[in-house]
Amino acid sequence: MLPLRVGYVPEHFSTPLHFAQTYFALSADLIPFPSGTGHMVTALRAGELDIAIGLTEGWIAALAKGSPSSQTTNKPQEENDFKLVGTYVETPLCWAISTGYDREDITGIQDLKDKKLGVSRIGSGSYVMSYVLADREGWNQPFECVPLQTFEKLRKGVNDRTVDFFMWEYFTSKRYYSSATLHPIKEVGEIYTPWSSWKIVARTPLINTLELNSFLDKLNAGIEYFEEHKEEAVQYISTELDYEEEDAEEWMKTVRFSGDVRGVKKDVVQKTVEMLHKAGVIEGEAWPGEAEFNEAKRFLGIRKEDIETSGRI
């Protein structure tokens, strides 16, 4: 049997996944997607990935809109190409809002209205959160969004004024708030997700298979190892990934990984959909009715409530 193809964002949050493969014989090809969740959505729907770990808002926005194949065939809309199967991180994500290092015309969030936003891809977390930011600030007009793929290209973009600002995870951004770095940037604000930040998805045919269950078991083992070997985790993050040691230590004080990654709670999905609908990310028919939410077929491959009832946790 071929190893599972697992997509992930090569940042500090991926450390337990690395430990799962290093110490617990996780049989998987770990495929990095530095451009983020939106790119993994495309790869999943193209059959290039089996499982992926990405941002809650990116997965749920894509699932709410439905699979493109369901829009061009007679396939039921609830039969998405992939579904939510696990909760990786329990804590919200802090997005840093950044502009070019020498942009004197932008000093705070109030200066961002009607400005041009850089995103990794349309549909990514950095794209979705722009709607949440506009809603929070009471700005009715969405930003003009320019896809620039990677964090490095986004930093370059705000300095050459291709775009005016972008949003990226705080600790990943923090290192570049210095003129001594490549394409330095300036922080102008922060915004937290109103939901837990990272979820696991799998292609629909994998749900309820031994392969998926084994993957989730070994990821649990990787998280447990992470929690018990904090110094090793800091060493890995600061040497193999793009972080200072002190930032890795500070981040570890803020993050809480799931005690058991299996399943996603229905109310988390519902609250996220409500927020994305309010922010204008999800429109019209993408908003699921109450009956559909009772089963949550369009979103959930594994419900946390079902696991808790069965005594798996």
Coordinates of C-alpha atoms in Angstrom, one line a residue:
M1 CA 0.0 0.0 0.0
L2 CA 1.3 3.4 -0.9
P3 CA 2.0 5.8 2.0
L4 CA -0.6 8.5 2.7
R5 CA 0.1 11.9 1.1
V6 CA -0.2 14.5 3.9
G7 CA -0.2 18.2 3.3
Y8 CA 1.0 20.6 5.9
V9 CA 2.2 24.2 6.4
P10 CA 6.0 24.1 7.2
E11 CA 5.8 26.3 10.3
H12 CA 6.2 25.7 14.0
F13 CA 2.7 24.1 14.3
S14 CA 4.0 21.2 12.3
T15 CA 6.4 20.0 15.0
P16 CA 4.2 17.2 16.4
L17 CA 3.7 15.9 12.9
H18 CA 7.5 15.8 12.5
F19 CA 7.7 13.9 15.8
A20 CA 5.0 11.4 14.7
Q21 CA 7.1 10.5 11.7
T22 CA 10.5 10.5 13.4
Y23 CA 9.5 8.5 16.5
F24 CA 6.3 6.7 15.8
A25 CA 6.7 5.2 12.3
L26 CA 4.1 7.4 10.7
S27 CA 4.1 6.0 7.1
A28 CA 3.3 9.1 5.1
D29 CA 4.8 11.4 2.5
L30 CA 4.7 14.8 4.3
I31 CA 4.3 17.4 1.6
P32 CA 4.9 21.1 2.6
F33 CA 2.6 23.8 1.3
P34 CA 4.2 27.1 2.3
S35 CA 1.4 29.0 0.5
G36 CA -1.1 27.6 3.0
T37 CA -4.6 26.1 3.2
G38 CA -6.0 27.5 0.0
H39 CA -3.4 25.6 -2.0
M40 CA -4.1 22.4 -0.1
V41 CA -7.8 22.7 -0.9
T42 CA -6.9 22.7 -4.6
A43 CA -4.5 19.7 -4.1
L44 CA -7.1 17.7 -2.2
R45 CA -9.7 18.3 -4.9
A46 CA -7.2 17.3 -7.6
G47 CA -6.5 14.0 -5.8
E48 CA -2.9 15.0 -5.0
L49 CA -3.3 14.7 -1.2
D50 CA -5.1 12.2 1.0
I51 CA -5.0 14.2 4.3
A52 CA -4.1 17.8 5.2
I53 CA -3.6 19.9 8.3
G54 CA -4.6 23.6 7.8
L55 CA -6.5 26.5 9.1
T56 CA -10.1 26.1 10.2
E57 CA -11.5 29.1 8.3
G58 CA -9.9 27.9 5.0
W59 CA -11.4 24.4 5.3
I60 CA -14.8 25.5 6.3
A61 CA -15.1 28.3 3.7
A62 CA -14.2 25.8 1.0
L63 CA -16.6 23.1 2.3
A64 CA -19.5 25.6 2.7
K65 CA -19.1 26.6 -0.9
G66 CA -19.1 22.9 -2.0
S67 CA -17.0 20.9 -4.3
P68 CA -16.8 22.2 -7.9
S69 CA -17.7 18.7 -9.1
S70 CA -21.0 19.0 -7.2
Q71 CA -21.8 22.1 -9.1
T72 CA -21.2 20.6 -12.6
T73 CA -22.6 17.1 -12.0
N74 CA -25.6 15.5 -10.3
K75 CA -23.4 14.7 -7.2
P76 CA -25.2 15.8 -4.0
Q77 CA -23.7 19.0 -2.6
E78 CA -23.1 17.4 0.8
E79 CA -20.7 15.0 -0.8
N80 CA -17.6 17.1 -0.6
D81 CA -14.3 15.8 -1.9
F82 CA -12.9 16.0 1.6
K83 CA -14.3 16.5 5.1
L84 CA -13.2 17.5 8.6
V85 CA -11.9 14.6 10.6
G86 CA -9.8 16.0 13.4
T87 CA -9.0 18.9 15.7
Y88 CA -5.2 19.6 15.7
V89 CA -5.0 22.8 17.8
E90 CA -7.5 23.9 20.4
T91 CA -6.3 27.6 20.8
P92 CA -7.2 30.5 18.4
L93 CA -4.6 31.8 15.9
C94 CA -3.1 35.3 16.3
W95 CA -2.7 36.9 12.9
A96 CA -0.2 39.8 12.7
I97 CA -1.3 42.6 10.4
S98 CA 1.9 43.9 8.7
T99 CA 3.0 46.5 6.1
G100 CA 6.3 47.5 4.6
Y101 CA 9.0 48.4 7.0
D102 CA 9.3 52.1 5.7
R103 CA 5.6 52.7 5.1
E104 CA 5.1 55.9 7.0
D105 CA 1.6 56.3 5.6
I106 CA 0.4 53.2 7.5
T107 CA 0.8 53.3 11.2
G108 CA -2.3 51.5 12.5
I109 CA -5.4 49.5 11.4
Q110 CA -7.3 52.7 10.8
D111 CA -5.0 53.4 7.8
L112 CA -6.0 50.1 6.1
K113 CA -9.4 51.0 4.9
D114 CA -9.7 50.8 1.1
K115 CA -6.0 49.6 0.9
K116 CA -4.8 46.7 -1.3
L117 CA -4.3 43.4 0.6
G118 CA -1.8 40.7 -0.2
V119 CA -2.9 37.1 0.3
S120 CA -1.3 33.8 -0.3
R121 CA -4.2 32.5 -2.5
I122 CA -7.8 33.3 -2.9
G123 CA -9.6 31.1 -0.4
S124 CA -6.7 30.8 2.0
G125 CA -6.7 31.8 5.7
S126 CA -5.0 35.1 4.9
Y127 CA -7.9 35.8 2.4
V128 CA -10.7 34.7 4.7
M129 CA -9.5 36.7 7.6
S130 CA -9.6 39.9 5.6
Y131 CA -13.4 39.6 5.6
V132 CA -13.3 39.0 9.4
L133 CA -11.1 42.1 9.8
A134 CA -13.4 44.3 7.6
D135 CA -16.4 43.1 9.6
R136 CA -14.7 43.8 12.9
E137 CA -13.9 47.3 11.8
G138 CA -17.3 48.0 10.3
W139 CA -16.0 48.4 6.8
N140 CA -18.6 47.3 4.3
Q141 CA -16.3 47.2 1.2
P142 CA -14.1 44.2 1.0
F143 CA -10.4 44.7 0.2
E144 CA -8.9 44.3 -3.2
C145 CA -6.9 41.1 -2.8
V146 CA -3.7 40.3 -4.7
P147 CA -2.5 36.6 -4.5
L148 CA 1.3 36.5 -3.9
Q149 CA 1.6 32.8 -2.9
T150 CA 4.3 32.8 -0.2
F151 CA 5.2 34.6 3.0
E152 CA 8.4 35.9 1.5
K153 CA 6.6 37.2 -1.6
L154 CA 4.1 38.9 0.7
R155 CA 6.9 40.6 2.6
K156 CA 8.5 41.7 -0.6
G157 CA 5.1 42.9 -1.9
V158 CA 4.4 45.3 1.0
N159 CA 7.9 46.9 0.5
D160 CA 7.7 47.4 -3.2
R161 CA 4.1 48.6 -2.8
T162 CA 2.5 45.9 -4.9
V163 CA 0.2 45.6 -1.9
D164 CA -0.3 47.7 1.2
F165 CA -0.6 45.1 3.9
F166 CA -1.0 41.4 4.6
M167 CA -1.9 39.1 7.5
W168 CA 0.2 36.1 8.6
E169 CA 0.7 34.1 11.9
Y170 CA 2.2 36.3 14.5
F171 CA 5.3 34.4 15.5
T172 CA 6.2 33.6 11.9
S173 CA 6.0 37.4 11.2
K174 CA 7.7 38.6 14.4
R175 CA 11.2 37.7 13.2
Y176 CA 10.9 40.1 10.3
Y177 CA 10.1 43.2 12.4
S178 CA 13.7 44.1 12.1
S179 CA 15.6 46.0 9.4
A180 CA 18.3 43.3 9.6
T181 CA 16.1 40.7 7.9
L182 CA 15.3 40.0 4.2
H183 CA 12.2 42.1 3.2
P184 CA 11.6 43.5 6.7
I185 CA 8.0 44.4 7.7
K186 CA 6.2 46.6 10.3
E187 CA 3.4 45.4 12.5
V188 CA 0.3 47.6 12.5
G189 CA -2.1 45.4 14.4
E190 CA -3.4 41.9 15.3
I191 CA -6.5 39.9 15.0
Y192 CA -7.5 36.6 16.6
T193 CA -9.6 33.9 15.0
P194 CA -12.9 33.5 16.8
W195 CA -12.5 29.7 16.5
S196 CA -9.8 27.1 17.3
S197 CA -7.2 27.4 14.7
W198 CA -6.1 24.1 13.0
K199 CA -8.1 21.2 11.7
I200 CA -7.4 18.0 9.9
V201 CA -9.2 17.0 6.8
A202 CA -9.2 13.8 4.7
R203 CA -10.5 12.9 1.3
T204 CA -14.0 11.4 1.7
P205 CA -13.1 7.8 0.7
L206 CA -10.6 7.6 3.5
I207 CA -13.1 8.3 6.3
N208 CA -13.6 5.4 8.7
T209 CA -10.7 3.4 7.2
L210 CA -7.8 1.8 9.2
E211 CA -5.3 4.0 7.3
L212 CA -7.0 7.2 8.6
N213 CA -7.3 5.8 12.2
S214 CA -3.7 4.8 12.2
F215 CA -2.6 8.3 11.0
L216 CA -4.7 10.0 13.8
D217 CA -3.3 7.6 16.4
K218 CA 0.3 8.4 15.5
L219 CA -0.4 12.1 15.3
N220 CA -1.7 11.8 18.9
A221 CA 1.6 10.1 19.8
G222 CA 3.5 13.0 18.2
I223 CA 1.6 15.6 20.2
E224 CA 2.2 13.7 23.4
Y225 CA 5.9 13.5 22.6
F226 CA 5.9 17.3 21.9
E227 CA 4.3 18.0 25.2
E228 CA 6.8 15.9 27.1
H229 CA 9.9 17.1 25.2
K230 CA 9.6 20.9 25.1
E231 CA 13.3 21.5 24.9
E232 CA 13.7 19.2 21.9
A233 CA 10.7 20.9 20.3
V234 CA 12.3 24.4 20.7
Q235 CA 15.6 23.1 19.3
Y236 CA 13.8 21.7 16.2
I237 CA 11.8 24.8 15.6
S238 CA 14.8 27.2 16.0
T239 CA 17.2 25.1 13.9
E240 CA 15.0 23.5 11.2
L241 CA 12.4 26.2 10.8
D242 CA 12.6 29.9 10.5
Y243 CA 12.2 31.0 14.1
E244 CA 14.4 32.5 16.9
E245 CA 14.7 30.3 20.0
E246 CA 13.1 32.9 22.2
D247 CA 10.1 33.1 19.9
A248 CA 9.7 29.4 19.8
E249 CA 9.7 29.3 23.6
E250 CA 7.2 32.2 23.8
W251 CA 4.9 30.5 21.2
M252 CA 4.9 27.3 23.2
K253 CA 3.3 29.2 26.1
T254 CA 0.4 30.2 23.9
V255 CA -0.5 27.0 22.0
R256 CA -2.6 24.1 23.2
F257 CA -2.7 21.0 20.9
S258 CA -5.7 18.6 21.1
G259 CA -5.5 15.8 23.7
D260 CA -7.1 13.5 21.1
V261 CA -7.2 14.8 17.5
R262 CA -10.1 12.6 16.4
G263 CA -13.2 14.5 15.4
V264 CA -14.5 18.1 15.2
K265 CA -17.3 19.5 17.3
K266 CA -20.5 20.4 15.4
D267 CA -20.8 23.7 17.3
V268 CA -17.3 24.8 16.2
V269 CA -18.3 24.3 12.6
Q270 CA -21.6 26.1 13.1
K271 CA -20.1 29.1 14.9
T272 CA -17.4 29.4 12.2
V273 CA -19.9 29.2 9.4
E274 CA -22.0 31.9 11.1
M275 CA -19.0 34.2 11.4
L276 CA -17.9 33.6 7.8
H277 CA -21.4 34.2 6.6
K278 CA -21.7 37.5 8.6
A279 CA -18.3 38.6 7.2
G280 CA -19.4 37.9 3.7
V281 CA -17.1 35.0 2.9
I282 CA -20.1 32.7 2.5
E283 CA -23.1 33.9 0.7
G284 CA -26.5 32.8 -0.4
E285 CA -27.0 29.1 -0.9
A286 CA -23.8 28.3 0.8
W287 CA -25.5 28.9 4.2
P288 CA -26.7 25.5 5.4
G289 CA -30.1 25.1 6.8
E290 CA -30.9 23.7 10.3
A291 CA -31.8 20.3 9.1
E292 CA -28.5 20.0 7.3
F293 CA -26.6 21.0 10.4
N294 CA -28.3 18.2 12.3
E295 CA -26.1 15.8 10.4
A296 CA -23.5 18.3 9.2
K297 CA -22.9 16.1 6.2
R298 CA -21.2 18.8 4.1
F299 CA -18.5 19.4 6.7
L300 CA -17.9 16.6 9.2
G301 CA -16.4 13.2 8.4
I302 CA -15.8 12.5 12.1
R303 CA -17.9 14.3 14.8
K304 CA -16.2 14.7 18.2
E305 CA -19.6 14.2 19.9
D306 CA -19.8 10.7 18.3
I307 CA -16.3 9.8 19.6
E308 CA -17.1 11.1 23.1
T309 CA -20.3 9.0 23.2
S310 CA -18.5 5.9 22.1
G311 CA -15.9 6.3 24.8
R312 CA -13.0 6.6 22.4
I313 CA -11.6 9.6 24.3

